[in-house]
Amino acid sequence: METHLEVPPPKFGTPAGDPSQATLLAELHAEVIRKLGADAESLVVERAVLGIFFTGVKLSNRAGGLCATPIKSVPEAVCCPSSARAMPIPGKIAGRQAIQILDDLYRPQDLRRSLAIATLNALAETLWQRDGAPSGAEIREGDAFDALNIQPEHYVALVGAFPPYMRELRRRNQRFNVLELDPGTLKPDELPFYIQADHAPQIVPKADVFITTGTTLVNGTLDGLLSLLAPGAQAAVIGPTATLLPGPYAERGVTVVGGTRVREPDALLDMLAEGGSGYHIFGKTVQRVTLCLPR
């Protein structure tokens, strides 16, 4: 679920600024470009699909990337010029250099940034295909939740209503809360675990285990949330939006990154164009991959 929390305000500064102030997204961008070198210049976007649930990109080298579509950011009246500016420009995406699309990582419009993150993830996939798995992380397949060492005495803070995770935590009788912008996304029997999103500064520092969706990369709240972590806490960023490069996450205390690798980009984009959700793509055209980072 899309969750925009009242934490230190979103920052969308470019990596050209003060390196000490660079956001996680800016550092992921810089690392991808640095590692790709001259190869980054030659890659163009062959096809892009802004689906209901996910935005997908296929590059000219057949590498694919995904990002959650921030559906609540879709303007109500896209025919209005002011609303249209929030959208990537239809008909002018295919054929553009991938590095040009990445300029939208620093725009305030969520939809533009989701396309840019999908492109960034396709470039990261290019690195995986060219160089193999990145160093500095243990690589696992499957759901990143299973890589967390959650003990009975731990307090877990979830950012976003993840039904499978909530079900599992309740099955374990685990102590946890859900920080969510829209309480309407929770079922009546889940509401006792709900805490208003703007209470993040009080809740996150108490967590032994912190779990958030990569969508917080899209809405600009992830850096602020990670800055609230207690020393020694486990922290997981999970979902197709999460770029599979360990360094910038590890520097911010993240211990688990759960992302995806696109295995069949054409079939994936066809599915997204027809309204496909995670149920339709995971384990089929998309492979879940987990990076376990040193603490």
PDB file of C-alpha atoms in Angstrom:
ATOM      1  CA  MET A   1       0.000   0.000   0.000  1.00  0.00           C
ATOM      2  CA  GLU A   2       1.161   3.542  -0.703  1.00  0.00           C
ATOM      3  CA  THR A   3       2.164   5.157   2.536  1.00  0.00           C
ATOM      4  CA  HIS A   4       3.339   8.750   2.869  1.00  0.00           C
ATOM      5  CA  LEU A   5       4.440   9.423   6.417  1.00  0.00           C
ATOM      6  CA  GLU A   6       4.999  12.534   8.470  1.00  0.00           C
ATOM      7  CA  VAL A   7       8.745  12.114   8.833  1.00  0.00           C
ATOM      8  CA  PRO A   8      11.554  14.510   7.913  1.00  0.00           C
ATOM      9  CA  PRO A   9      10.380  16.046   4.613  1.00  0.00           C
ATOM     10  CA  PRO A  10      11.050  14.326   1.278  1.00  0.00           C
ATOM     11  CA  LYS A  11      14.233  15.317  -0.521  1.00  0.00           C
ATOM     12  CA  PHE A  12      14.659  15.023  -4.253  1.00  0.00           C
ATOM     13  CA  GLY A  13      18.030  16.738  -4.654  1.00  0.00           C
ATOM     14  CA  THR A  14      20.353  15.644  -7.426  1.00  0.00           C
ATOM     15  CA  PRO A  15      23.619  13.821  -6.793  1.00  0.00           C
ATOM     16  CA  ALA A  16      25.439  16.927  -8.001  1.00  0.00           C
ATOM     17  CA  GLY A  17      24.862  18.567  -4.618  1.00  0.00           C
ATOM     18  CA  ASP A  18      26.636  18.051  -1.308  1.00  0.00           C
ATOM     19  CA  PRO A  19      27.480  14.297  -1.218  1.00  0.00           C
ATOM     20  CA  SER A  20      26.859  14.203   2.519  1.00  0.00           C
ATOM     21  CA  GLN A  21      23.254  15.259   1.841  1.00  0.00           C
ATOM     22  CA  ALA A  22      22.592  12.817  -1.011  1.00  0.00           C
ATOM     23  CA  THR A  23      19.410  10.788  -0.735  1.00  0.00           C
ATOM     24  CA  LEU A  24      19.336   7.016  -0.999  1.00  0.00           C
ATOM     25  CA  LEU A  25      17.772   7.318  -4.440  1.00  0.00           C
ATOM     26  CA  ALA A  26      20.493   9.709  -5.584  1.00  0.00           C
ATOM     27  CA  GLU A  27      23.208   7.359  -4.344  1.00  0.00           C
ATOM     28  CA  LEU A  28      21.620   4.364  -6.087  1.00  0.00           C
ATOM     29  CA  HIS A  29      21.519   6.440  -9.271  1.00  0.00           C
ATOM     30  CA  ALA A  30      25.152   7.478  -8.944  1.00  0.00           C
ATOM     31  CA  GLU A  31      26.327   3.930  -8.237  1.00  0.00           C
ATOM     32  CA  VAL A  32      24.498   2.448 -11.233  1.00  0.00           C
ATOM     33  CA  ILE A  33      25.938   5.064 -13.593  1.00  0.00           C
ATOM     34  CA  ARG A  34      29.431   4.724 -12.159  1.00  0.00           C
ATOM     35  CA  LYS A  35      29.446   0.951 -12.491  1.00  0.00           C
ATOM     36  CA  LEU A  36      27.935   0.886 -15.975  1.00  0.00           C
ATOM     37  CA  GLY A  37      30.396   3.456 -17.284  1.00  0.00           C
ATOM     38  CA  ALA A  38      30.160   4.022 -21.031  1.00  0.00           C
ATOM     39  CA  ASP A  39      27.501   1.312 -21.347  1.00  0.00           C
ATOM     40  CA  ALA A  40      24.974   3.628 -19.709  1.00  0.00           C
ATOM     41  CA  GLU A  41      25.140   6.071 -22.625  1.00  0.00           C
ATOM     42  CA  SER A  42      24.169   3.489 -25.226  1.00  0.00           C
ATOM     43  CA  LEU A  43      20.993   2.152 -23.639  1.00  0.00           C
ATOM     44  CA  VAL A  44      17.569   3.449 -24.634  1.00  0.00           C
ATOM     45  CA  VAL A  45      14.065   2.660 -23.465  1.00  0.00           C
ATOM     46  CA  GLU A  46      12.485   0.298 -25.963  1.00  0.00           C
ATOM     47  CA  ARG A  47       9.095   0.058 -24.266  1.00  0.00           C
ATOM     48  CA  ALA A  48       7.408   1.348 -21.116  1.00  0.00           C
ATOM     49  CA  VAL A  49       4.078   0.444 -19.528  1.00  0.00           C
ATOM     50  CA  LEU A  50       2.468   2.411 -16.699  1.00  0.00           C
ATOM     51  CA  GLY A  51       0.227  -0.328 -15.350  1.00  0.00           C
ATOM     52  CA  ILE A  52      -2.373  -0.078 -12.628  1.00  0.00           C
ATOM     53  CA  PHE A  53      -0.202  -1.828 -10.047  1.00  0.00           C
ATOM     54  CA  PHE A  54       3.306  -1.667 -11.501  1.00  0.00           C
ATOM     55  CA  THR A  55       5.269   0.397 -13.992  1.00  0.00           C
ATOM     56  CA  GLY A  56       7.605  -1.600 -16.199  1.00  0.00           C
ATOM     57  CA  VAL A  57      10.436  -0.771 -18.581  1.00  0.00           C
ATOM     58  CA  LYS A  58      12.343  -2.758 -21.200  1.00  0.00           C
ATOM     59  CA  LEU A  59      15.686  -1.408 -22.416  1.00  0.00           C
ATOM     60  CA  SER A  60      17.318  -1.885 -25.806  1.00  0.00           C
ATOM     61  CA  ASN A  61      19.510  -4.662 -24.315  1.00  0.00           C
ATOM     62  CA  ARG A  62      16.341  -6.534 -23.209  1.00  0.00           C
ATOM     63  CA  ALA A  63      16.926  -5.816 -19.516  1.00  0.00           C
ATOM     64  CA  GLY A  64      13.716  -5.055 -17.633  1.00  0.00           C
ATOM     65  CA  GLY A  65      12.863  -3.096 -14.512  1.00  0.00           C
ATOM     66  CA  LEU A  66       9.835  -2.606 -12.264  1.00  0.00           C
ATOM     67  CA  CYS A  67       8.458  -0.029  -9.856  1.00  0.00           C
ATOM     68  CA  ALA A  68       5.192   0.166  -7.973  1.00  0.00           C
ATOM     69  CA  THR A  69       2.755   2.541  -9.656  1.00  0.00           C
ATOM     70  CA  PRO A  70       1.667   5.205  -7.146  1.00  0.00           C
ATOM     71  CA  ILE A  71      -1.946   4.859  -8.168  1.00  0.00           C
ATOM     72  CA  LYS A  72      -3.192   7.479  -5.702  1.00  0.00           C
ATOM     73  CA  SER A  73      -0.998  10.046  -7.464  1.00  0.00           C
ATOM     74  CA  VAL A  74      -2.824   9.654 -10.784  1.00  0.00           C
ATOM     75  CA  PRO A  75      -4.446  13.046 -11.484  1.00  0.00           C
ATOM     76  CA  GLU A  76      -8.232  13.016 -11.639  1.00  0.00           C
ATOM     77  CA  ALA A  77      -8.314  15.061 -14.822  1.00  0.00           C
ATOM     78  CA  VAL A  78      -5.341  14.238 -16.987  1.00  0.00           C
ATOM     79  CA  CYS A  79      -6.746  16.297 -19.850  1.00  0.00           C
ATOM     80  CA  CYS A  80      -6.060  19.420 -17.816  1.00  0.00           C
ATOM     81  CA  PRO A  81      -2.626  20.865 -18.707  1.00  0.00           C
ATOM     82  CA  SER A  82      -1.629  21.248 -15.066  1.00  0.00           C
ATOM     83  CA  SER A  83      -2.531  17.620 -14.341  1.00  0.00           C
ATOM     84  CA  ALA A  84      -0.858  16.347 -17.495  1.00  0.00           C
ATOM     85  CA  ARG A  85       2.467  17.733 -16.268  1.00  0.00           C
ATOM     86  CA  ALA A  86       2.373  15.133 -13.501  1.00  0.00           C
ATOM     87  CA  MET A  87       2.480  12.350 -16.086  1.00  0.00           C
ATOM     88  CA  PRO A  88       5.343  11.064 -18.229  1.00  0.00           C
ATOM     89  CA  ILE A  89       4.783  12.221 -21.829  1.00  0.00           C
ATOM     90  CA  PRO A  90       3.008   9.458 -23.797  1.00  0.00           C
ATOM     91  CA  GLY A  91       4.502   8.777 -27.202  1.00  0.00           C
ATOM     92  CA  LYS A  92       7.859  10.284 -26.239  1.00  0.00           C
ATOM     93  CA  ILE A  93       9.233   7.641 -23.891  1.00  0.00           C
ATOM     94  CA  ALA A  94      10.281   4.833 -26.244  1.00  0.00           C
ATOM     95  CA  GLY A  95      13.560   5.681 -27.931  1.00  0.00           C
ATOM     96  CA  ARG A  96      14.806   8.027 -25.205  1.00  0.00           C
ATOM     97  CA  GLN A  97      18.148   7.415 -23.562  1.00  0.00           C
ATOM     98  CA  ALA A  98      17.729   5.655 -20.236  1.00  0.00           C
ATOM     99  CA  ILE A  99      19.987   8.200 -18.535  1.00  0.00           C
ATOM    100  CA  GLN A 100      17.637  10.986 -19.687  1.00  0.00           C
ATOM    101  CA  ILE A 101      14.657   9.248 -18.069  1.00  0.00           C
ATOM    102  CA  LEU A 102      16.625   9.175 -14.800  1.00  0.00           C
ATOM    103  CA  ASP A 103      16.399  12.973 -14.583  1.00  0.00           C
ATOM    104  CA  ASP A 104      12.842  12.405 -13.335  1.00  0.00           C
ATOM    105  CA  LEU A 105      14.180  10.748 -10.170  1.00  0.00           C
ATOM    106  CA  TYR A 106      14.421  14.289  -8.784  1.00  0.00           C
ATOM    107  CA  ARG A 107      11.009  15.598  -9.821  1.00  0.00           C
ATOM    108  CA  PRO A 108       8.253  15.909  -7.222  1.00  0.00           C
ATOM    109  CA  GLN A 109       5.713  14.112  -9.450  1.00  0.00           C
ATOM    110  CA  ASP A 110       5.363  10.521  -8.224  1.00  0.00           C
ATOM    111  CA  LEU A 111       4.311   9.087 -11.596  1.00  0.00           C
ATOM    112  CA  ARG A 112       7.339  10.490 -13.379  1.00  0.00           C
ATOM    113  CA  ARG A 113       9.578   9.229 -10.600  1.00  0.00           C
ATOM    114  CA  SER A 114       8.073   5.724 -10.751  1.00  0.00           C
ATOM    115  CA  LEU A 115       8.983   5.456 -14.443  1.00  0.00           C
ATOM    116  CA  ALA A 116      12.490   6.698 -13.639  1.00  0.00           C
ATOM    117  CA  ILE A 117      12.890   4.135 -10.843  1.00  0.00           C
ATOM    118  CA  ALA A 118      11.723   1.329 -13.155  1.00  0.00           C
ATOM    119  CA  THR A 119      14.390   2.519 -15.612  1.00  0.00           C
ATOM    120  CA  LEU A 120      16.998   2.641 -12.837  1.00  0.00           C
ATOM    121  CA  ASN A 121      16.083  -0.934 -11.909  1.00  0.00           C
ATOM    122  CA  ALA A 122      16.467  -2.032 -15.529  1.00  0.00           C
ATOM    123  CA  LEU A 123      19.954  -0.516 -15.504  1.00  0.00           C
ATOM    124  CA  ALA A 124      20.703  -2.349 -12.251  1.00  0.00           C
ATOM    125  CA  GLU A 125      19.516  -5.551 -13.939  1.00  0.00           C
ATOM    126  CA  THR A 126      21.984  -4.769 -16.739  1.00  0.00           C
ATOM    127  CA  LEU A 127      24.741  -4.807 -14.111  1.00  0.00           C
ATOM    128  CA  TRP A 128      23.550  -8.156 -12.753  1.00  0.00           C
ATOM    129  CA  GLN A 129      23.570  -9.628 -16.259  1.00  0.00           C
ATOM    130  CA  ARG A 130      26.987  -8.193 -17.117  1.00  0.00           C
ATOM    131  CA  ASP A 131      28.875  -8.567 -13.828  1.00  0.00           C
ATOM    132  CA  GLY A 132      26.902 -11.103 -11.808  1.00  0.00           C
ATOM    133  CA  ALA A 133      25.479 -10.615  -8.325  1.00  0.00           C
ATOM    134  CA  PRO A 134      26.862  -7.598  -6.441  1.00  0.00           C
ATOM    135  CA  SER A 135      29.443  -8.113  -3.746  1.00  0.00           C
ATOM    136  CA  GLY A 136      28.731  -7.142  -0.166  1.00  0.00           C
ATOM    137  CA  ALA A 137      25.538  -9.162   0.248  1.00  0.00           C
ATOM    138  CA  GLU A 138      24.322 -12.718   0.655  1.00  0.00           C
ATOM    139  CA  ILE A 139      21.920 -13.507  -2.171  1.00  0.00           C
ATOM    140  CA  ARG A 140      18.761 -15.517  -1.502  1.00  0.00           C
ATOM    141  CA  GLU A 141      15.674 -16.323  -3.519  1.00  0.00           C
ATOM    142  CA  GLY A 142      12.159 -15.994  -2.182  1.00  0.00           C
ATOM    143  CA  ASP A 143      10.333 -13.536   0.038  1.00  0.00           C
ATOM    144  CA  ALA A 144      12.602 -11.153   1.951  1.00  0.00           C
ATOM    145  CA  PHE A 145      10.375 -11.472   5.033  1.00  0.00           C
ATOM    146  CA  ASP A 146      11.835 -14.954   5.560  1.00  0.00           C
ATOM    147  CA  ALA A 147      15.353 -13.474   5.765  1.00  0.00           C
ATOM    148  CA  LEU A 148      14.481 -11.506   8.904  1.00  0.00           C
ATOM    149  CA  ASN A 149      15.369 -13.017  12.275  1.00  0.00           C
ATOM    150  CA  ILE A 150      12.185 -12.117  14.142  1.00  0.00           C
ATOM    151  CA  GLN A 151      12.221 -13.371  17.721  1.00  0.00           C
ATOM    152  CA  PRO A 152       9.137 -13.681  19.982  1.00  0.00           C
ATOM    153  CA  GLU A 153      10.227 -10.713  22.118  1.00  0.00           C
ATOM    154  CA  HIS A 154      10.744  -8.394  19.146  1.00  0.00           C
ATOM    155  CA  TYR A 155       8.510  -5.440  18.361  1.00  0.00           C
ATOM    156  CA  VAL A 156       7.852  -5.081  14.622  1.00  0.00           C
ATOM    157  CA  ALA A 157       6.891  -1.862  12.829  1.00  0.00           C
ATOM    158  CA  LEU A 158       5.305  -2.250   9.401  1.00  0.00           C
ATOM    159  CA  VAL A 159       5.030   0.715   7.066  1.00  0.00           C
ATOM    160  CA  GLY A 160       2.049  -0.100   4.884  1.00  0.00           C
ATOM    161  CA  ALA A 161      -0.695  -2.692   5.267  1.00  0.00           C
ATOM    162  CA  PHE A 162       0.915  -5.910   3.958  1.00  0.00           C
ATOM    163  CA  PRO A 163      -1.802  -8.570   4.416  1.00  0.00           C
ATOM    164  CA  PRO A 164       0.519 -11.630   4.166  1.00  0.00           C
ATOM    165  CA  TYR A 165       2.945 -10.149   6.705  1.00  0.00           C
ATOM    166  CA  MET A 166       0.192  -9.115   9.071  1.00  0.00           C
ATOM    167  CA  ARG A 167      -1.327 -12.589   8.891  1.00  0.00           C
ATOM    168  CA  GLU A 168       2.014 -14.221   9.682  1.00  0.00           C
ATOM    169  CA  LEU A 169       2.780 -11.837  12.561  1.00  0.00           C
ATOM    170  CA  ARG A 170      -0.658 -12.440  14.039  1.00  0.00           C
ATOM    171  CA  ARG A 171      -0.216 -16.207  13.664  1.00  0.00           C
ATOM    172  CA  ARG A 172       2.983 -15.901  15.711  1.00  0.00           C
ATOM    173  CA  ASN A 173       1.291 -13.668  18.305  1.00  0.00           C
ATOM    174  CA  GLN A 174       4.021 -11.166  17.509  1.00  0.00           C
ATOM    175  CA  ARG A 175       3.899  -7.673  18.954  1.00  0.00           C
ATOM    176  CA  PHE A 176       3.581  -5.287  15.995  1.00  0.00           C
ATOM    177  CA  ASN A 177       1.922  -2.182  14.617  1.00  0.00           C
ATOM    178  CA  VAL A 178       1.073  -0.959  11.135  1.00  0.00           C
ATOM    179  CA  LEU A 179       1.795   2.628  10.127  1.00  0.00           C
ATOM    180  CA  GLU A 180      -0.615   3.359   7.313  1.00  0.00           C
ATOM    181  CA  LEU A 181      -1.947   6.545   5.745  1.00  0.00           C
ATOM    182  CA  ASP A 182      -5.362   5.096   4.914  1.00  0.00           C
ATOM    183  CA  PRO A 183      -6.960   2.979   7.677  1.00  0.00           C
ATOM    184  CA  GLY A 184      -9.560   1.919   5.098  1.00  0.00           C
ATOM    185  CA  THR A 185      -6.994  -0.504   3.683  1.00  0.00           C
ATOM    186  CA  LEU A 186      -7.169  -2.608   6.863  1.00  0.00           C
ATOM    187  CA  LYS A 187      -9.852  -5.149   7.679  1.00  0.00           C
ATOM    188  CA  PRO A 188     -11.836  -4.706  10.917  1.00  0.00           C
ATOM    189  CA  ASP A 189      -9.824  -7.391  12.720  1.00  0.00           C
ATOM    190  CA  GLU A 190      -6.576  -5.663  11.668  1.00  0.00           C
ATOM    191  CA  LEU A 191      -7.505  -2.221  12.974  1.00  0.00           C
ATOM    192  CA  PRO A 192      -6.266  -2.911  16.549  1.00  0.00           C
ATOM    193  CA  PHE A 193      -2.740  -2.940  15.081  1.00  0.00           C
ATOM    194  CA  TYR A 194      -3.174   0.345  13.209  1.00  0.00           C
ATOM    195  CA  ILE A 195      -1.336   3.516  14.178  1.00  0.00           C
ATOM    196  CA  GLN A 196      -1.628   6.814  12.334  1.00  0.00           C
ATOM    197  CA  ALA A 197       1.150   7.356   9.840  1.00  0.00           C
ATOM    198  CA  ASP A 198       2.230  10.650  11.378  1.00  0.00           C
ATOM    199  CA  HIS A 199       3.266   8.780  14.547  1.00  0.00           C
ATOM    200  CA  ALA A 200       6.286   7.300  12.759  1.00  0.00           C
ATOM    201  CA  PRO A 201       8.807   9.380  14.787  1.00  0.00           C
ATOM    202  CA  GLN A 202       7.465   7.782  17.973  1.00  0.00           C
ATOM    203  CA  ILE A 203       7.038   4.234  16.630  1.00  0.00           C
ATOM    204  CA  VAL A 204      10.038   3.505  14.382  1.00  0.00           C
ATOM    205  CA  PRO A 205      12.732   4.145  17.039  1.00  0.00           C
ATOM    206  CA  LYS A 206      11.081   1.504  19.270  1.00  0.00           C
ATOM    207  CA  ALA A 207      11.139  -1.209  16.600  1.00  0.00           C
ATOM    208  CA  ASP A 208      13.465  -4.204  16.810  1.00  0.00           C
ATOM    209  CA  VAL A 209      12.384  -5.033  13.258  1.00  0.00           C
ATOM    210  CA  PHE A 210      11.321  -2.420  10.711  1.00  0.00           C
ATOM    211  CA  ILE A 211       9.706  -3.367   7.378  1.00  0.00           C
ATOM    212  CA  THR A 212       8.712  -0.990   4.613  1.00  0.00           C
ATOM    213  CA  THR A 213       7.784  -1.192   0.979  1.00  0.00           C
ATOM    214  CA  GLY A 214      10.079   0.229  -1.684  1.00  0.00           C
ATOM    215  CA  THR A 215       7.204   2.568  -2.510  1.00  0.00           C
ATOM    216  CA  THR A 216       8.654   4.886   0.121  1.00  0.00           C
ATOM    217  CA  LEU A 217      11.437   5.465  -2.437  1.00  0.00           C
ATOM    218  CA  VAL A 218       8.790   6.796  -4.817  1.00  0.00           C
ATOM    219  CA  ASN A 219       7.127   9.155  -2.360  1.00  0.00           C
ATOM    220  CA  GLY A 220      10.395  10.357  -0.856  1.00  0.00           C
ATOM    221  CA  THR A 221       9.850   9.224   2.737  1.00  0.00           C
ATOM    222  CA  LEU A 222      12.336   6.338   2.956  1.00  0.00           C
ATOM    223  CA  ASP A 223      15.364   8.430   4.000  1.00  0.00           C
ATOM    224  CA  GLY A 224      13.420  10.018   6.812  1.00  0.00           C
ATOM    225  CA  LEU A 225      12.139   6.673   8.043  1.00  0.00           C
ATOM    226  CA  LEU A 226      15.584   5.078   8.025  1.00  0.00           C
ATOM    227  CA  SER A 227      16.973   8.035   9.976  1.00  0.00           C
ATOM    228  CA  LEU A 228      14.619   7.042  12.826  1.00  0.00           C
ATOM    229  CA  LEU A 229      15.980   3.500  13.219  1.00  0.00           C
ATOM    230  CA  ALA A 230      17.364   2.450  16.592  1.00  0.00           C
ATOM    231  CA  PRO A 231      20.955   1.149  16.618  1.00  0.00           C
ATOM    232  CA  GLY A 232      20.990  -2.589  16.002  1.00  0.00           C
ATOM    233  CA  ALA A 233      17.471  -2.786  14.588  1.00  0.00           C
ATOM    234  CA  GLN A 234      16.781  -5.033  11.632  1.00  0.00           C
ATOM    235  CA  ALA A 235      15.415  -3.068   8.675  1.00  0.00           C
ATOM    236  CA  ALA A 236      13.934  -4.436   5.468  1.00  0.00           C
ATOM    237  CA  VAL A 237      12.986  -2.600   2.272  1.00  0.00           C
ATOM    238  CA  ILE A 238      10.813  -4.941   0.245  1.00  0.00           C
ATOM    239  CA  GLY A 239       9.088  -4.830  -3.136  1.00  0.00           C
ATOM    240  CA  PRO A 240       9.779  -4.495  -6.870  1.00  0.00           C
ATOM    241  CA  THR A 241      10.626  -0.812  -6.426  1.00  0.00           C
ATOM    242  CA  ALA A 242      13.748  -1.655  -4.379  1.00  0.00           C
ATOM    243  CA  THR A 243      16.909  -1.379  -6.483  1.00  0.00           C
ATOM    244  CA  LEU A 244      19.131  -4.453  -6.013  1.00  0.00           C
ATOM    245  CA  LEU A 245      22.398  -2.741  -5.120  1.00  0.00           C
ATOM    246  CA  PRO A 246      23.495  -3.208  -1.497  1.00  0.00           C
ATOM    247  CA  GLY A 247      25.896  -0.345  -0.727  1.00  0.00           C
ATOM    248  CA  PRO A 248      23.621   2.696  -0.291  1.00  0.00           C
ATOM    249  CA  TYR A 249      21.123   0.672   1.759  1.00  0.00           C
ATOM    250  CA  ALA A 250      23.764  -0.787   4.077  1.00  0.00           C
ATOM    251  CA  GLU A 251      25.102   2.698   4.801  1.00  0.00           C
ATOM    252  CA  ARG A 252      21.656   3.628   6.171  1.00  0.00           C
ATOM    253  CA  GLY A 253      21.230   0.597   8.414  1.00  0.00           C
ATOM    254  CA  VAL A 254      19.153  -1.579   6.091  1.00  0.00           C
ATOM    255  CA  THR A 255      19.820  -5.281   6.702  1.00  0.00           C
ATOM    256  CA  VAL A 256      17.527  -6.860   4.083  1.00  0.00           C
ATOM    257  CA  VAL A 257      16.582  -5.679   0.592  1.00  0.00           C
ATOM    258  CA  GLY A 258      13.899  -7.641  -1.205  1.00  0.00           C
ATOM    259  CA  GLY A 259      13.592  -6.770  -4.879  1.00  0.00           C
ATOM    260  CA  THR A 260      12.935  -8.432  -8.204  1.00  0.00           C
ATOM    261  CA  ARG A 261      14.698  -9.457 -11.383  1.00  0.00           C
ATOM    262  CA  VAL A 262      12.711  -9.334 -14.606  1.00  0.00           C
ATOM    263  CA  ARG A 263      13.163 -12.621 -16.451  1.00  0.00           C
ATOM    264  CA  GLU A 264      10.736 -12.186 -19.353  1.00  0.00           C
ATOM    265  CA  PRO A 265      10.362  -8.456 -20.090  1.00  0.00           C
ATOM    266  CA  ASP A 266       8.037  -8.744 -23.085  1.00  0.00           C
ATOM    267  CA  ALA A 267       5.615 -11.080 -21.329  1.00  0.00           C
ATOM    268  CA  LEU A 268       5.779  -8.901 -18.205  1.00  0.00           C
ATOM    269  CA  LEU A 269       4.924  -5.692 -20.028  1.00  0.00           C
ATOM    270  CA  ASP A 270       2.073  -7.401 -21.879  1.00  0.00           C
ATOM    271  CA  MET A 271       0.706  -8.498 -18.517  1.00  0.00           C
ATOM    272  CA  LEU A 272       1.054  -5.026 -16.976  1.00  0.00           C
ATOM    273  CA  ALA A 273      -0.703  -3.474 -19.978  1.00  0.00           C
ATOM    274  CA  GLU A 274      -3.659  -5.726 -19.207  1.00  0.00           C
ATOM    275  CA  GLY A 275      -3.781  -4.692 -15.548  1.00  0.00           C
ATOM    276  CA  GLY A 276      -1.611  -7.464 -14.120  1.00  0.00           C
ATOM    277  CA  SER A 277      -0.868  -7.472 -10.382  1.00  0.00           C
ATOM    278  CA  GLY A 278       1.793  -9.187  -8.297  1.00  0.00           C
ATOM    279  CA  TYR A 279      -0.283 -12.367  -8.323  1.00  0.00           C
ATOM    280  CA  HIS A 280       0.116 -12.546 -12.096  1.00  0.00           C
ATOM    281  CA  ILE A 281       3.847 -11.836 -12.353  1.00  0.00           C
ATOM    282  CA  PHE A 282       5.763 -13.083  -9.301  1.00  0.00           C
ATOM    283  CA  GLY A 283       7.387 -16.446  -9.894  1.00  0.00           C
ATOM    284  CA  LYS A 284       6.427 -16.241 -13.554  1.00  0.00           C
ATOM    285  CA  THR A 285       7.918 -13.339 -15.493  1.00  0.00           C
ATOM    286  CA  VAL A 286       9.568 -11.881 -12.369  1.00  0.00           C
ATOM    287  CA  GLN A 287      11.894 -13.522  -9.836  1.00  0.00           C
ATOM    288  CA  ARG A 288      12.052 -12.415  -6.217  1.00  0.00           C
ATOM    289  CA  VAL A 289      15.610 -11.826  -4.976  1.00  0.00           C
ATOM    290  CA  THR A 290      16.758 -10.953  -1.458  1.00  0.00           C
ATOM    291  CA  LEU A 291      19.992  -9.219  -0.471  1.00  0.00           C
ATOM    292  CA  CYS A 292      21.053  -9.929   3.131  1.00  0.00           C
ATOM    293  CA  LEU A 293      23.399  -7.142   4.178  1.00  0.00           C
ATOM    294  CA  PRO A 294      26.036  -7.195   6.923  1.00  0.00           C
ATOM    295  CA  ARG A 295      25.151  -5.465  10.189  1.00  0.00           C
TER     296      ARG A 295
END
